[in-house]
Amino acid sequence: MNLEQIAKNDHARWQELAQEARQRIETRLFIDGAWVDALDGGRFATVDPSSGETLAEMSAGTEKDIDRAVSAARKAFRSGCWSGMAPRDRMAVLYRFADLVARHTEELAVLETLDMGKPISDVINVDVPLVCETIRFMAECIDKVDGAVTNTAPDAMHLILREPLGVVGAITPWNYPMLMASWKFAPALAAGNCVVLKPAEQSPLTSTRLAELFMEAGGPAGVFNVVNGIGEVAGQALALHNDVAKITFTGSTAVGKLMLQYAGQSNMKHVGLECGGKSPQIFMSDLPDLDRAVEAAYCGIYENMGEVCNAGSRLLVERPIYDEFVERFVSEGQHAYRPGQPLDPETSMGPLVTKADQQRVLGMIEAGKAEGARLAFGGDAPQALEPGAFVNPTLFADVNNGMTIAQQEIFGPVACVIPFDGVDDAIRIANDTIYGLAASVWTRDIDKAMHMVRAVESGILWVNTFDAGDYTQPFGGYKQSGNARDKCIDSFKSYTQTKSAWIQLSRP
Ligand code: NAD
């Protein structure tokens, strides 16, 4: 079924598909090419956040299951069945894998929407196509990223070989379950590693299916394993495992710091971190198009319910346009995203991922009010959608960057508008955060723009746009937003290590 046909599904059809999907949820782990239950028999519930209904009791992997999966991955790695496969054969498997994912869009989309509440139209139009693109991009790197022969004196030949690391442990978040996982497993697999993926416990349904599709595409058993389980149990065991060569992590800054500790306590494994953000969008009074800027402001915070690491959660607006900007945001942004049932293709905003997250975000809103920010709209949960974990799109104006809502990652649909005076003030406020994932600058003035591109401390900087880019773009943060770069060729390289082979020559 192609995207055009899938796009014709109405709410009733999606509900029907969801009903069918609920009947056949796979709860087991995927290890060494087989479906297995957790050795200790533990279970954890995965819940539909739009209704609060338990979808399934999933097998909860523990240290024993992680050990089983890492052993299988190590055996597969050492056998050379994957790392030793001819590059173009490995590419062919990954291209088939991407095609299979695309072919299963409808099935994967239903699972993702049920599990984490993401609007079905987003999964179809954004998440699944980008998963396929990630796999294809990384496959393309396989025979494009080379080692080197360096210039030496004539009595030696020096080769720099680029080799896979071995077993890569991937620990991923729930906000884009398939996509964030693909940003890890695709480059790791393409570079010839074997993978053990531990998805977030809030959204465990799709990853095992992806691993199964990899095998259907011709990937050998043991190369791509998925162990669902609780972070502090299965995740910790994976990050502490002595046979894991790299932990690649996307999630909160607090847990990212634990990854560094686990690496130090075990085998000094490589650690790649993609963590939180508090991204500023800086709107100078000479910006080229206020309509476009305001639209980028509300889309940049309300898309995916604000559960986006690079969400433009701090809107820095220069004083001369401040009142008009806030007015326009209120008139246009207030109704642009309406919370609704995520299986309805018309819905642009689903619930937050759990009831606990809803309560946490509502708590942050209370903190904003208590600290004196002006609530322009929202600030509550839509009563009609109870008991779902929904929060209405919310705007705080007159925010001071020292307030809790300006400093802490809210990870919900809450925007903060902060006034400033001039370029230096904007840079000072933009950089006054522990994070440094992304930022944007809106101005007509190329000198101002380039100055700010250099001065703002963030891994990604957009000018007169927000959240734009393609797969050549390194995605990752400065400061406590992490140390890795996803998506780009450097991401592929980060799953390899160099070996220097120095060959002494004698004159024949
Ligand atoms: P989280 O840190 O709570 O969990 C992430 C993963 O870590 C999950 O799989 C979880 O089970 C696991 N985990 C939790 N505790 C663990 C422990 N003690 N040991 C090992 N593993 C453990 O994050 P989350 O709530 O799932 O995701 C939201 C966070 O992710 C936000 O901070 C967001 O900014 C960040 N994020 C960053 C990016 C990026 O590219 N920079 C992308 C998406 C999300």
XYZ file of C-alpha atoms and ligand atoms in Angstrom:
552
model
C 0.000 0.000 0.000
C 1.496 3.360 -0.958
C 1.349 6.643 0.934
C -1.389 8.068 -1.262
C -3.677 5.139 -0.513
C -2.842 5.256 3.203
C -3.598 8.977 3.298
C -7.181 8.128 2.292
C -7.822 6.279 5.572
C -10.347 8.197 7.649
C -10.686 8.138 11.437
C -13.027 5.140 11.388
C -10.611 3.140 9.217
C -7.684 3.954 11.521
C -9.742 2.905 14.522
C -10.539 -0.376 12.792
C -6.839 -0.931 12.026
C -5.941 -0.040 15.614
C -8.471 -2.543 16.928
C -6.912 -5.260 14.769
C -3.392 -4.227 15.822
C -4.316 -4.421 19.517
C -5.269 -8.092 19.062
C -1.850 -9.082 17.804
C 0.644 -6.975 19.734
C 4.007 -8.722 19.946
C 5.185 -8.523 23.553
C 8.408 -10.534 23.309
C 12.033 -9.516 22.853
C 13.879 -10.032 19.565
C 17.221 -11.722 20.213
C 19.462 -13.627 17.807
C 16.794 -13.579 15.131
C 14.091 -15.120 17.343
C 11.167 -13.987 19.496
C 11.830 -14.781 23.142
C 10.313 -13.950 26.497
C 12.432 -12.318 29.187
C 14.299 -14.984 31.163
C 12.949 -13.822 34.526
C 9.404 -13.594 33.164
C 8.896 -9.968 34.245
C 6.397 -7.680 32.530
C 5.695 -3.970 32.233
C 2.578 -2.297 30.889
C 2.534 -0.104 27.839
C -0.367 2.338 27.845
C -2.295 4.277 25.196
C -1.897 7.861 26.482
C -4.971 9.090 24.622
C -7.238 6.865 26.742
C -5.165 5.539 29.620
C -5.948 2.001 28.474
C -3.233 -0.660 28.844
C -2.258 -1.904 25.410
C -0.099 -4.846 26.431
C 2.022 -6.340 29.164
C 5.441 -6.376 27.573
C 8.288 -8.754 28.349
C 10.655 -6.834 30.630
C 14.265 -7.595 29.782
C 16.792 -7.703 32.605
C 20.560 -8.021 32.837
C 20.250 -11.680 31.769
C 18.439 -10.793 28.554
C 20.869 -8.000 27.815
C 23.683 -10.471 28.294
C 21.978 -12.918 25.936
C 21.506 -10.214 23.310
C 25.063 -8.876 23.623
C 26.454 -12.433 23.335
C 24.410 -13.020 20.189
C 25.571 -9.691 18.751
C 29.203 -10.416 19.613
C 29.022 -13.860 18.049
C 27.490 -12.378 14.898
C 30.130 -9.649 14.815
C 33.041 -12.032 15.231
C 31.674 -14.395 12.582
C 31.991 -11.597 9.999
C 28.543 -12.464 8.608
C 27.721 -8.753 8.589
C 30.927 -6.763 9.038
C 32.641 -8.975 6.466
C 29.822 -8.835 3.947
C 30.834 -7.170 0.680
C 29.931 -3.468 0.975
C 27.427 -3.454 -1.834
C 25.728 -6.568 -0.470
C 25.383 -4.873 2.907
C 23.979 -1.833 1.119
C 21.481 -4.013 -0.705
C 20.202 -5.473 2.578
C 19.737 -1.993 4.014
C 17.972 -0.693 0.914
C 15.594 -3.668 1.054
C 15.124 -2.954 4.759
C 14.155 0.672 3.990
C 11.747 -0.538 1.289
C 10.140 -2.977 3.718
C 9.719 -0.278 6.351
C 8.017 1.921 3.734
C 5.793 -0.980 2.700
C 4.715 -1.468 6.332
C 3.978 2.217 6.947
C 0.350 1.637 7.889
C 1.101 -1.142 10.377
C 4.015 0.710 11.997
C 2.090 3.979 12.141
C -0.826 2.432 14.008
C 1.501 0.910 16.601
C 3.413 4.160 17.080
C 0.267 6.242 17.468
C -1.327 3.807 19.918
C 1.841 3.615 21.955
C 2.902 7.243 22.336
C -0.041 9.306 21.114
C 1.640 10.918 18.118
C -0.909 12.091 15.499
C -1.235 9.390 12.858
C -0.715 11.870 10.013
C 2.649 12.864 11.512
C 3.821 9.261 11.707
C 2.864 8.666 8.095
C 4.186 11.899 6.647
C 7.199 12.506 8.862
C 8.394 9.636 11.030
C 8.225 6.637 8.701
C 9.539 8.435 5.592
C 12.443 9.800 7.646
C 13.252 6.367 9.056
C 13.517 5.103 5.472
C 15.633 8.085 4.475
C 17.947 7.539 7.441
C 18.511 3.908 6.521
C 19.107 4.772 2.857
C 21.465 7.662 3.635
C 23.571 5.520 5.955
C 23.586 2.671 3.426
C 24.964 5.109 0.843
C 27.882 5.873 3.158
C 29.056 2.265 3.190
C 31.301 2.486 0.158
C 31.709 6.265 0.172
C 33.532 6.675 3.487
C 37.139 5.625 3.026
C 40.224 5.025 5.046
C 43.450 6.689 3.883
C 46.996 6.199 2.696
C 49.125 8.943 4.191
C 52.237 10.566 2.795
C 55.289 8.914 4.298
C 58.977 8.606 3.550
C 59.663 6.075 0.751
C 60.654 3.349 3.206
C 57.123 2.926 4.544
C 53.520 2.628 3.509
C 50.937 3.853 5.990
C 47.315 2.740 5.716
C 44.548 4.069 7.909
C 41.798 1.476 7.956
C 38.305 2.346 9.104
C 36.734 -0.518 11.012
C 33.453 -1.087 12.847
C 33.532 -0.975 16.646
C 31.829 -4.296 17.421
C 28.652 -4.419 19.497
C 26.807 -1.103 19.726
C 24.250 -0.619 22.494
C 21.542 1.895 21.582
C 19.282 3.443 24.229
C 16.509 5.580 22.812
C 13.656 7.889 23.882
C 9.907 7.773 23.273
C 9.279 11.085 21.490
C 10.097 9.753 18.003
C 10.463 6.067 18.880
C 11.267 4.688 15.427
C 13.066 7.737 14.093
C 15.386 8.247 17.074
C 16.149 4.516 17.051
C 16.956 4.686 13.326
C 19.380 7.574 13.902
C 21.322 5.031 15.993
C 20.855 1.607 14.438
C 21.112 2.753 10.798
C 24.648 4.223 10.962
C 25.777 1.507 13.391
C 24.568 -1.281 11.111
C 25.769 0.429 7.944
C 29.264 0.703 9.412
C 29.256 -3.054 10.025
C 28.483 -3.209 13.738
C 25.965 -5.447 15.473
C 23.313 -3.727 17.550
C 21.421 -4.248 20.797
C 18.645 -1.679 21.014
C 16.872 -0.834 24.285
C 13.867 1.345 23.388
C 12.068 3.581 25.882
C 9.603 1.652 28.033
C 6.844 4.159 27.197
C 6.955 3.181 23.499
C 8.217 -0.378 23.053
C 5.959 -1.590 20.226
C 7.667 -0.655 16.981
C 11.375 -1.394 17.498
C 11.096 -5.168 17.633
C 9.124 -5.078 14.388
C 11.892 -3.032 12.757
C 14.471 -5.634 13.787
C 12.278 -8.354 12.327
C 11.986 -6.434 9.035
C 15.784 -6.091 8.952
C 16.009 -9.875 8.979
C 13.292 -10.186 6.373
C 15.479 -7.931 4.207
C 18.343 -10.421 4.501
C 20.098 -9.200 7.651
C 21.749 -12.118 9.472
C 20.447 -13.327 12.854
C 22.074 -11.688 15.871
C 23.028 -8.512 14.005
C 20.043 -6.449 15.171
C 18.590 -7.344 18.569
C 15.951 -5.512 20.598
C 15.526 -5.861 24.349
C 12.582 -3.971 25.786
C 12.724 -3.173 29.471
C 12.980 -0.548 32.158
C 15.781 2.009 31.835
C 17.285 1.474 35.273
C 17.367 -2.294 34.679
C 17.847 -3.217 31.020
C 19.294 0.145 29.978
C 21.777 0.204 32.808
C 22.846 -3.394 32.144
C 23.493 -2.556 28.498
C 25.500 0.565 29.324
C 27.545 -1.336 31.923
C 28.206 -4.360 29.714
C 31.866 -5.053 29.146
C 31.343 -6.452 25.641
C 29.571 -3.362 24.370
C 32.009 -1.179 22.440
C 29.806 1.913 22.245
C 26.683 3.235 23.901
C 24.740 5.554 21.671
C 22.109 7.351 23.710
C 19.283 9.792 23.077
C 17.337 10.995 26.069
C 17.483 13.350 28.995
C 20.630 15.116 30.113
C 20.338 13.518 33.584
C 20.409 9.984 32.166
C 23.026 10.978 29.579
C 25.366 11.818 32.463
C 24.774 8.343 33.895
C 25.945 6.858 30.584
C 29.334 8.491 31.079
C 29.522 7.031 34.589
C 28.549 3.548 33.396
C 31.255 3.696 30.738
C 33.814 4.663 33.384
C 32.653 1.919 35.731
C 32.926 -0.742 33.036
C 35.092 -0.858 29.934
C 35.591 2.788 28.892
C 33.231 2.215 25.991
C 32.616 5.048 23.531
C 29.626 7.155 24.571
C 27.598 9.188 22.087
C 25.025 11.463 23.712
C 22.048 13.349 22.273
C 20.300 15.014 25.182
C 17.928 17.804 26.095
C 17.513 21.334 24.831
C 16.017 24.745 25.530
C 16.402 26.181 22.065
C 16.054 29.927 21.493
C 14.462 31.435 18.406
C 15.745 35.014 18.176
C 13.461 37.438 16.361
C 15.212 40.723 15.509
C 12.990 43.695 14.740
C 14.307 43.776 11.155
C 13.175 40.210 10.411
C 12.082 39.676 6.810
C 8.531 38.380 7.253
C 6.604 38.526 10.525
C 3.905 36.085 9.326
C 6.470 33.432 8.533
C 8.342 34.106 11.767
C 5.259 33.784 13.960
C 4.259 30.589 12.176
C 7.746 29.170 12.749
C 7.425 30.150 16.397
C 4.199 28.258 17.111
C 5.013 25.285 14.862
C 8.452 25.098 16.450
C 6.973 24.568 19.906
C 3.617 22.837 19.297
C 4.734 20.264 16.725
C 4.826 16.745 18.226
C 3.138 18.173 21.360
C 6.341 20.063 22.152
C 8.001 16.720 22.857
C 10.947 17.615 20.650
C 14.539 17.927 21.850
C 15.180 20.964 19.640
C 11.745 22.547 20.226
C 11.947 26.331 19.962
C 10.791 26.745 23.541
C 12.341 30.191 24.185
C 11.109 32.916 21.842
C 13.415 35.919 22.185
C 11.715 38.929 20.617
C 13.323 42.347 20.158
C 11.439 45.053 22.017
C 10.196 47.163 18.995
C 8.218 44.202 17.571
C 7.452 42.488 20.892
C 3.790 43.516 21.335
C 2.856 42.831 17.729
C 4.641 39.478 17.794
C 2.794 38.344 20.932
C -0.532 39.605 19.539
C -0.048 37.660 16.300
C 1.072 34.553 18.157
C -2.080 34.719 20.284
C -4.407 35.228 17.314
C -2.805 32.650 15.018
C -0.978 30.188 17.253
C -3.731 29.621 19.777
C -5.874 27.519 17.471
C -3.291 26.228 15.000
C -2.853 23.006 16.956
C -5.932 21.459 18.544
C -5.612 18.516 20.888
C -7.613 15.583 19.591
C -7.695 11.833 19.117
C -4.377 10.900 17.501
C -5.928 8.260 15.246
C -7.977 10.969 13.549
C -5.982 12.091 10.481
C -7.238 15.646 11.056
C -5.615 15.816 14.510
C -2.465 17.912 14.785
C -1.807 17.466 18.513
C -2.095 14.244 20.464
C -1.712 13.586 24.180
C 1.576 13.750 26.046
C 3.258 10.404 26.387
C 1.976 9.536 29.874
C -0.352 10.862 32.535
C 2.741 11.537 34.672
C 4.166 13.722 31.905
C 0.878 15.612 31.672
C 1.037 16.291 35.421
C 4.713 17.289 35.196
C 3.993 19.786 32.393
C 0.967 21.214 34.233
C 3.254 21.581 37.258
C 5.745 23.577 35.163
C 2.889 25.811 34.025
C 1.997 26.455 37.667
C 5.647 27.354 38.324
C 5.513 29.848 35.425
C 2.429 31.510 36.879
C 3.872 31.559 40.393
C 7.103 33.163 39.187
C 5.204 35.979 37.479
C 5.104 35.076 33.776
C 1.935 36.220 31.991
C -0.235 33.332 30.818
C -1.465 34.479 27.388
C -3.473 31.321 26.614
C -3.757 27.628 27.485
C -2.259 26.450 30.731
C -4.662 23.581 31.336
C -5.812 20.170 30.137
C -8.791 19.859 27.769
C -11.583 18.441 29.953
C -13.404 16.825 27.026
C -10.406 14.571 26.363
C -10.099 13.169 29.884
C -8.716 10.675 30.883
C -6.163 11.148 28.081
C -2.857 12.842 28.926
C -3.570 15.998 26.899
C -2.355 19.541 27.561
C -3.661 22.579 25.685
C -1.166 24.640 23.669
C 0.146 27.243 26.074
C 1.863 30.603 25.726
C 3.641 32.548 28.446
C 4.597 36.149 27.657
C 6.831 38.551 29.609
C 9.085 35.709 30.673
C 12.401 36.379 32.337
C 15.170 33.990 31.318
C 15.897 33.224 34.973
C 12.450 31.679 35.501
C 12.058 27.925 35.844
C 10.026 27.735 32.613
C 12.883 29.423 30.714
C 15.632 27.290 32.238
C 14.171 23.780 32.463
C 13.210 21.602 29.539
C 9.395 21.381 29.709
C 9.004 18.850 26.886
C 5.400 19.861 26.316
C 3.426 22.464 24.307
C 4.521 25.471 26.338
C 6.151 28.499 24.695
C 7.887 31.325 26.565
C 8.280 34.780 25.019
C 11.193 36.803 26.359
C 11.804 40.444 25.355
C 15.335 41.733 24.651
C 17.175 44.871 23.566
C 19.704 44.520 20.750
C 22.103 41.872 19.487
C 24.320 41.549 22.568
C 21.352 41.160 24.889
C 19.901 38.465 22.591
C 23.178 36.533 22.571
C 23.524 36.820 26.339
C 20.012 35.442 26.931
C 20.316 32.763 24.232
C 23.516 31.424 25.822
C 22.254 31.659 29.398
C 21.324 27.972 29.578
C 23.020 24.662 30.282
C 21.820 23.463 26.881
C 23.044 24.160 23.363
C 21.182 21.979 20.904
C 19.639 24.369 18.370
C 18.806 28.018 17.787
C 17.508 30.308 15.095
C 18.029 33.934 14.197
C 15.518 35.942 12.203
C 16.918 39.103 10.596
C 17.403 40.755 7.204
C 20.854 41.926 8.191
C 23.553 39.490 7.047
C 26.149 41.006 9.384
C 23.932 40.530 12.407
C 23.024 37.027 11.276
C 26.620 35.924 10.760
C 27.734 37.477 14.024
C 25.037 35.523 15.844
C 25.782 32.310 13.953
C 29.242 32.530 15.496
C 28.234 33.790 18.932
C 25.299 31.547 19.820
C 26.443 28.376 21.558
C 24.507 25.649 19.808
C 25.136 22.675 17.558
C 22.564 23.744 14.983
C 21.763 27.307 13.959
C 19.081 28.307 11.494
C 18.760 31.721 9.859
C 15.282 32.898 8.818
C 13.875 29.400 9.219
C 13.459 26.767 11.900
C 13.949 23.019 11.983
C 14.977 22.856 8.347
C 17.682 20.582 7.002
C 18.551 17.374 5.259
C 20.716 14.362 5.928
C 23.973 16.187 5.324
C 23.223 18.227 8.452
C 24.973 17.156 11.655
C 22.297 16.974 14.359
C 23.591 17.337 17.892
C 24.339 19.708 20.691
C 26.868 21.882 22.444
C 27.179 21.992 26.238
C 24.832 19.668 28.151
C 22.801 18.880 25.043
C 25.332 16.160 24.307
C 28.458 15.324 22.376
C 27.280 13.304 19.374
C 26.159 14.202 15.864
C 23.355 12.192 14.301
C 22.159 12.055 10.683
C 25.305 13.156 8.839
C 28.394 11.371 7.475
C 30.139 12.076 10.795
C 27.454 9.985 12.434
C 28.406 7.015 10.248
C 32.073 7.593 11.080
C 31.331 7.703 14.799
C 30.440 4.017 14.611
C 33.892 3.214 13.245
C 37.404 3.397 14.603
C 40.625 3.895 12.735
C 43.434 1.393 12.663
C 46.860 2.514 11.607
C 48.811 -0.105 9.650
C 52.423 1.007 9.205
C 54.273 -1.174 6.714
C 58.036 -1.017 6.689
C 59.472 -1.365 3.185
C 62.955 -2.235 2.004
C 64.343 -1.182 -1.323
C 64.016 -4.277 -3.591
P 15.077 9.459 29.418
O 16.451 9.946 29.634
O 14.168 9.364 30.570
O 15.098 8.012 28.761
C 15.821 7.748 27.586
C 16.199 6.286 27.556
O 17.072 6.025 28.645
C 15.020 5.323 27.724
O 15.207 4.222 26.873
C 15.112 4.914 29.172
O 14.571 3.633 29.422
C 16.612 4.909 29.364
N 17.034 5.045 30.754
C 16.430 5.728 31.749
N 17.130 5.616 32.896
C 18.206 4.855 32.620
C 19.317 4.390 33.381
N 19.465 4.676 34.667
N 20.248 3.636 32.762
C 20.130 3.341 31.454
N 19.103 3.731 30.683
C 18.146 4.489 31.262
O 14.485 10.391 28.263
P 13.037 10.346 27.623
O 12.093 10.910 28.625
O 12.754 8.996 27.044
O 13.213 11.327 26.372
C 13.090 12.689 26.488
C 14.449 13.335 26.494
O 15.155 12.971 25.321
C 14.372 14.845 26.471
O 15.299 15.370 27.375
C 14.775 15.185 25.039
O 15.312 16.449 24.885
C 15.762 14.116 24.734
N 15.920 13.954 23.287
C 17.076 14.422 22.693
C 17.245 14.312 21.310
C 18.499 14.814 20.635
O 18.736 14.444 19.502
N 19.308 15.642 21.276
C 16.242 13.726 20.539
C 15.089 13.265 21.166
C 14.941 13.384 22.545
